[in-house]
Amino acid sequence: MDPATIIGLVVAFGALFGMMTMEHVGIVSIFLPAPMMLVFGTTIGVGLAGGALKDTVNAFKSVPSAILAKKSNPAKQIDDLVTIAEKARANGLLALEQEAEGIDDPFLKGALQSVADGTDGDELRELLEDEIQSRTSQSRQAAKFFMSLGGYAPTVGIIGTVVSLTHVLENLSTPDKLGPLIASAFVATLWGLLTANLIWLPIAGRIKRVMELEVARMTLLMEGVLAVQEGTQPRLLGERLRAMVPKADLPPEGKLVKSKKVSEPQEAEAA
């Protein structure tokens, strides 16, 4: 998994508590049940009110998978597609059905089976594009949900502060209590800002980024499979797919070593 989210949140909260320690701010004075209940409860409540119940449930279900998402390896995917192209070139498209049986990726497996079944190229592209859209629709909605929570939370915090300040004004006759009451009043605003910028918005950004990487991965596989169906020469296919991937995500030398090793015995058999 890519630990960016975990590392980022640890650094962010670590910096916050480090600042509190240096400023001699008591941690207990921040963890007040009333403002925390207001900010978390009201923020999630208005987020729920702005959509459907299943949107909220699916959004929270998407968090673990987004945080634990595996790193994508475009170079290996290109090598695999080139190898598949070489086998299809040597044995025909029907051989892809047997090749699909050994593939764990459901998207690539289904695409290869469709090619082996003789699905038309235009129909296959439309089918795969619809599958990409449907697979990422839940992630889009989840990212949108947490973005909305990031927008609601600061305002909810301000509401909590206003409510608390109303209580402060009721106690003007006791000046010795005003200091603690005012400090407690601003805790709601603090939690509104903290939850928005250290929880909800980072989660939304993570889900969105993982979705973008997944779309890029499936798009690469789709173009590769369609090129295999068209009979594109394996070496040209590798160059074409590499042009779709940022250079930073590819090995420095940019050589498809695996595909060359596989092609030599196949060429020998063909001869």
XYZ file of C-alpha atoms in Angstrom:
271
model
C 0.000 0.000 0.000
C 0.977 3.636 -0.422
C 1.400 4.998 3.139
C 1.061 8.663 2.122
C -2.247 9.220 3.918
C -1.150 7.603 7.172
C 2.205 9.402 7.158
C 0.560 12.709 6.299
C -2.028 12.499 9.072
C 0.600 11.453 11.623
C 2.772 14.419 10.638
C -0.194 16.816 10.700
C -1.514 15.752 14.104
C 2.038 15.458 15.420
C 2.727 19.061 14.456
C -0.523 20.141 16.077
C 0.188 18.442 19.391
C 3.799 19.606 19.221
C 2.612 23.196 18.936
C 0.189 22.676 21.824
C 2.999 21.302 23.972
C 5.305 24.206 23.159
C 2.521 26.694 23.900
C 1.660 24.845 27.129
C -1.907 24.250 25.975
C -3.608 21.509 27.942
C -4.765 18.689 25.659
C -7.665 17.984 28.016
C -8.986 21.500 27.457
C -9.523 20.709 23.770
C -11.178 17.312 24.092
C -14.490 18.643 25.341
C -17.427 16.265 24.712
C -20.063 18.908 23.913
C -18.319 20.740 21.023
C -16.922 17.469 19.625
C -20.397 15.918 19.633
C -21.819 18.988 17.911
C -19.142 19.167 15.194
C -18.973 15.449 14.358
C -22.659 14.728 14.756
C -24.008 17.777 12.949
C -21.450 17.600 10.137
C -22.216 13.968 9.362
C -25.925 14.653 9.822
C -26.091 17.453 7.268
C -23.909 15.393 4.928
C -26.426 12.576 5.226
C -29.306 15.003 4.682
C -27.746 16.213 1.444
C -27.809 12.795 -0.202
C -29.106 9.250 0.115
C -28.482 6.906 3.028
C -26.571 4.487 0.827
C -24.258 7.319 -0.258
C -23.173 7.859 3.347
C -22.762 4.128 4.015
C -20.794 3.562 0.802
C -18.642 6.637 1.471
C -17.441 5.298 4.824
C -17.011 1.829 3.328
C -14.705 3.345 0.697
C -12.264 4.735 3.270
C -10.388 1.488 4.161
C -9.990 0.448 0.523
C -8.712 3.911 -0.405
C -6.151 3.986 2.407
C -5.022 0.391 1.770
C -5.000 0.701 -2.027
C -2.095 -1.082 -3.677
C 0.464 0.790 -5.722
C -0.037 0.622 -9.460
C 2.757 -0.793 -11.627
C 2.279 0.468 -15.204
C 5.579 -1.020 -16.382
C 4.512 -4.527 -15.395
C 1.078 -4.040 -16.933
C 2.680 -3.005 -20.218
C 4.995 -6.027 -20.122
C 2.007 -8.302 -19.532
C 0.050 -6.755 -22.398
C 3.008 -7.078 -24.758
C 3.359 -10.743 -23.774
C -0.353 -11.247 -24.427
C 0.013 -9.549 -27.815
C 2.876 -11.898 -28.719
C 0.822 -14.962 -27.786
C -2.193 -13.679 -29.727
C 0.028 -12.996 -32.746
C 1.489 -16.496 -32.601
C -1.587 -18.547 -31.670
C -4.564 -16.375 -32.645
C -7.143 -14.487 -30.620
C -8.855 -17.691 -29.456
C -5.759 -18.439 -27.374
C -6.634 -15.421 -25.209
C -9.443 -17.395 -23.580
C -6.925 -19.775 -22.054
C -4.661 -16.830 -21.204
C -7.520 -15.123 -19.341
C -7.956 -18.093 -17.011
C -4.625 -17.367 -15.335
C -5.285 -13.652 -14.768
C -6.492 -12.390 -11.388
C -7.526 -8.893 -12.520
C -11.305 -9.118 -13.226
C -11.218 -6.165 -15.632
C -8.405 -7.549 -17.811
C -9.775 -11.068 -17.575
C -13.214 -10.001 -18.795
C -11.727 -7.928 -21.612
C -9.634 -10.840 -22.897
C -12.599 -13.206 -22.746
C -14.657 -10.731 -24.755
C -11.910 -10.582 -27.408
C -11.761 -14.381 -27.539
C -15.548 -14.478 -27.946
C -15.256 -12.296 -31.040
C -16.824 -9.098 -29.682
C -16.662 -6.215 -32.150
C -13.959 -3.631 -31.404
C -16.327 -0.662 -31.126
C -18.730 -2.614 -28.952
C -15.881 -3.808 -26.751
C -14.580 -0.269 -26.269
C -18.053 0.934 -25.303
C -18.469 -2.025 -22.929
C -15.122 -1.418 -21.216
C -15.697 2.327 -20.931
C -19.068 1.674 -19.280
C -17.403 -0.767 -16.884
C -14.761 1.817 -15.959
C -17.499 4.357 -15.332
C -19.523 1.994 -13.150
C -16.496 0.820 -11.162
C -15.486 4.361 -10.262
C -18.953 5.834 -9.654
C -18.944 4.846 -5.974
C -15.525 6.433 -5.436
C -16.677 9.649 -7.101
C -19.699 9.823 -4.829
C -17.590 9.029 -1.757
C -15.087 11.782 -2.576
C -17.958 14.208 -3.132
C -19.493 13.243 0.224
C -16.302 13.883 2.203
C -15.695 17.121 0.308
C -19.135 18.265 1.445
C -18.262 17.349 5.051
C -15.112 19.430 4.725
C -17.262 22.368 3.710
C -19.862 21.928 6.439
C -17.523 21.356 9.397
C -16.060 24.909 9.793
C -19.525 26.466 9.634
C -20.864 23.983 12.163
C -17.941 24.895 14.429
C -18.838 28.557 14.197
C -22.440 27.721 15.095
C -21.186 25.921 18.185
C -19.064 28.914 19.147
C -22.009 31.290 18.773
C -24.165 29.041 20.959
C -21.420 28.901 23.604
C -20.885 32.667 23.500
C -24.568 33.102 24.178
C -24.017 31.184 27.390
C -20.983 33.393 28.133
C -23.085 36.541 27.843
C -25.508 35.100 30.351
C -22.694 35.002 32.917
C -21.335 38.549 32.638
C -22.159 39.014 36.301
C -19.415 36.507 37.201
C -16.213 37.891 35.623
C -14.028 35.176 37.182
C -15.774 32.558 35.002
C -15.636 34.453 31.705
C -12.116 33.352 30.757
C -12.746 29.577 30.879
C -16.173 29.988 29.282
C -14.815 31.990 26.333
C -11.965 29.516 25.857
C -14.435 26.626 25.796
C -16.632 28.505 23.328
C -13.898 28.596 20.705
C -13.207 24.858 20.971
C -16.141 24.184 18.623
C -14.589 26.403 15.939
C -11.268 24.642 16.469
C -12.811 21.217 15.961
C -14.704 22.417 12.913
C -11.477 23.556 11.285
C -9.503 20.513 12.444
C -11.965 17.933 11.187
C -12.371 19.705 7.864
C -8.674 20.141 7.081
C -7.146 17.158 8.894
C -9.811 14.499 8.358
C -12.588 15.063 5.807
C -10.712 16.880 3.031
C -7.642 14.583 3.155
C -9.910 11.530 2.970
C -11.751 13.036 -0.004
C -8.461 13.804 -1.719
C -7.179 10.286 -1.113
C -10.304 8.634 -2.501
C -10.238 10.887 -5.550
C -6.557 10.227 -6.237
C -6.927 6.466 -5.879
C -9.884 6.623 -8.251
C -7.830 8.580 -10.807
C -5.034 6.011 -10.630
C -7.542 3.186 -11.038
C -9.112 4.877 -14.066
C -5.651 5.345 -15.585
C -4.814 1.681 -14.937
C -8.015 0.356 -16.500
C -7.716 2.759 -19.436
C -4.204 1.480 -20.109
C -5.449 -2.105 -20.016
C -8.395 -1.244 -22.254
C -6.225 0.372 -24.913
C -3.812 -2.537 -24.740
C -6.500 -5.168 -25.183
C -8.126 -3.252 -28.051
C -4.739 -2.965 -29.746
C -4.212 -6.713 -29.326
C -7.597 -7.294 -30.943
C -6.595 -5.090 -33.857
C -3.411 -7.130 -34.331
C -0.964 -4.363 -33.419
C 2.680 -5.451 -33.532
C 3.839 -6.193 -29.936
C 6.840 -3.865 -29.985
C 4.737 -1.017 -31.348
C 2.087 -1.785 -28.732
C 4.667 -1.435 -25.964
C 5.822 1.945 -27.260
C 2.247 3.146 -27.658
C 1.299 2.177 -24.105
C 4.449 3.669 -22.634
C 3.538 6.970 -24.267
C 0.325 6.953 -22.194
C 2.195 6.699 -18.876
C 4.117 9.545 -17.161
C 7.868 8.969 -17.383
C 8.186 9.126 -13.595
C 6.076 5.949 -13.330
C 8.304 3.954 -15.695
C 11.778 2.431 -15.255
C 14.604 4.823 -16.253
C 15.750 2.787 -19.227
C 12.208 2.146 -20.473
C 12.865 -1.340 -21.828
C 10.317 -4.118 -21.932
C 12.749 -6.810 -20.834
C 10.149 -9.392 -20.026
C 8.443 -9.241 -23.398
C 11.741 -9.723 -25.264
C 12.567 -12.862 -23.291
C 9.139 -14.316 -24.020
C 9.221 -13.489 -27.711
C 12.481 -15.300 -28.514
C 11.219 -18.878 -28.032
C 7.966 -18.005 -29.780
C 9.849 -16.693 -32.783
C 11.939 -19.858 -32.790
C 8.815 -22.012 -32.769
C 7.302 -19.975 -35.580
C 10.464 -20.491 -37.669
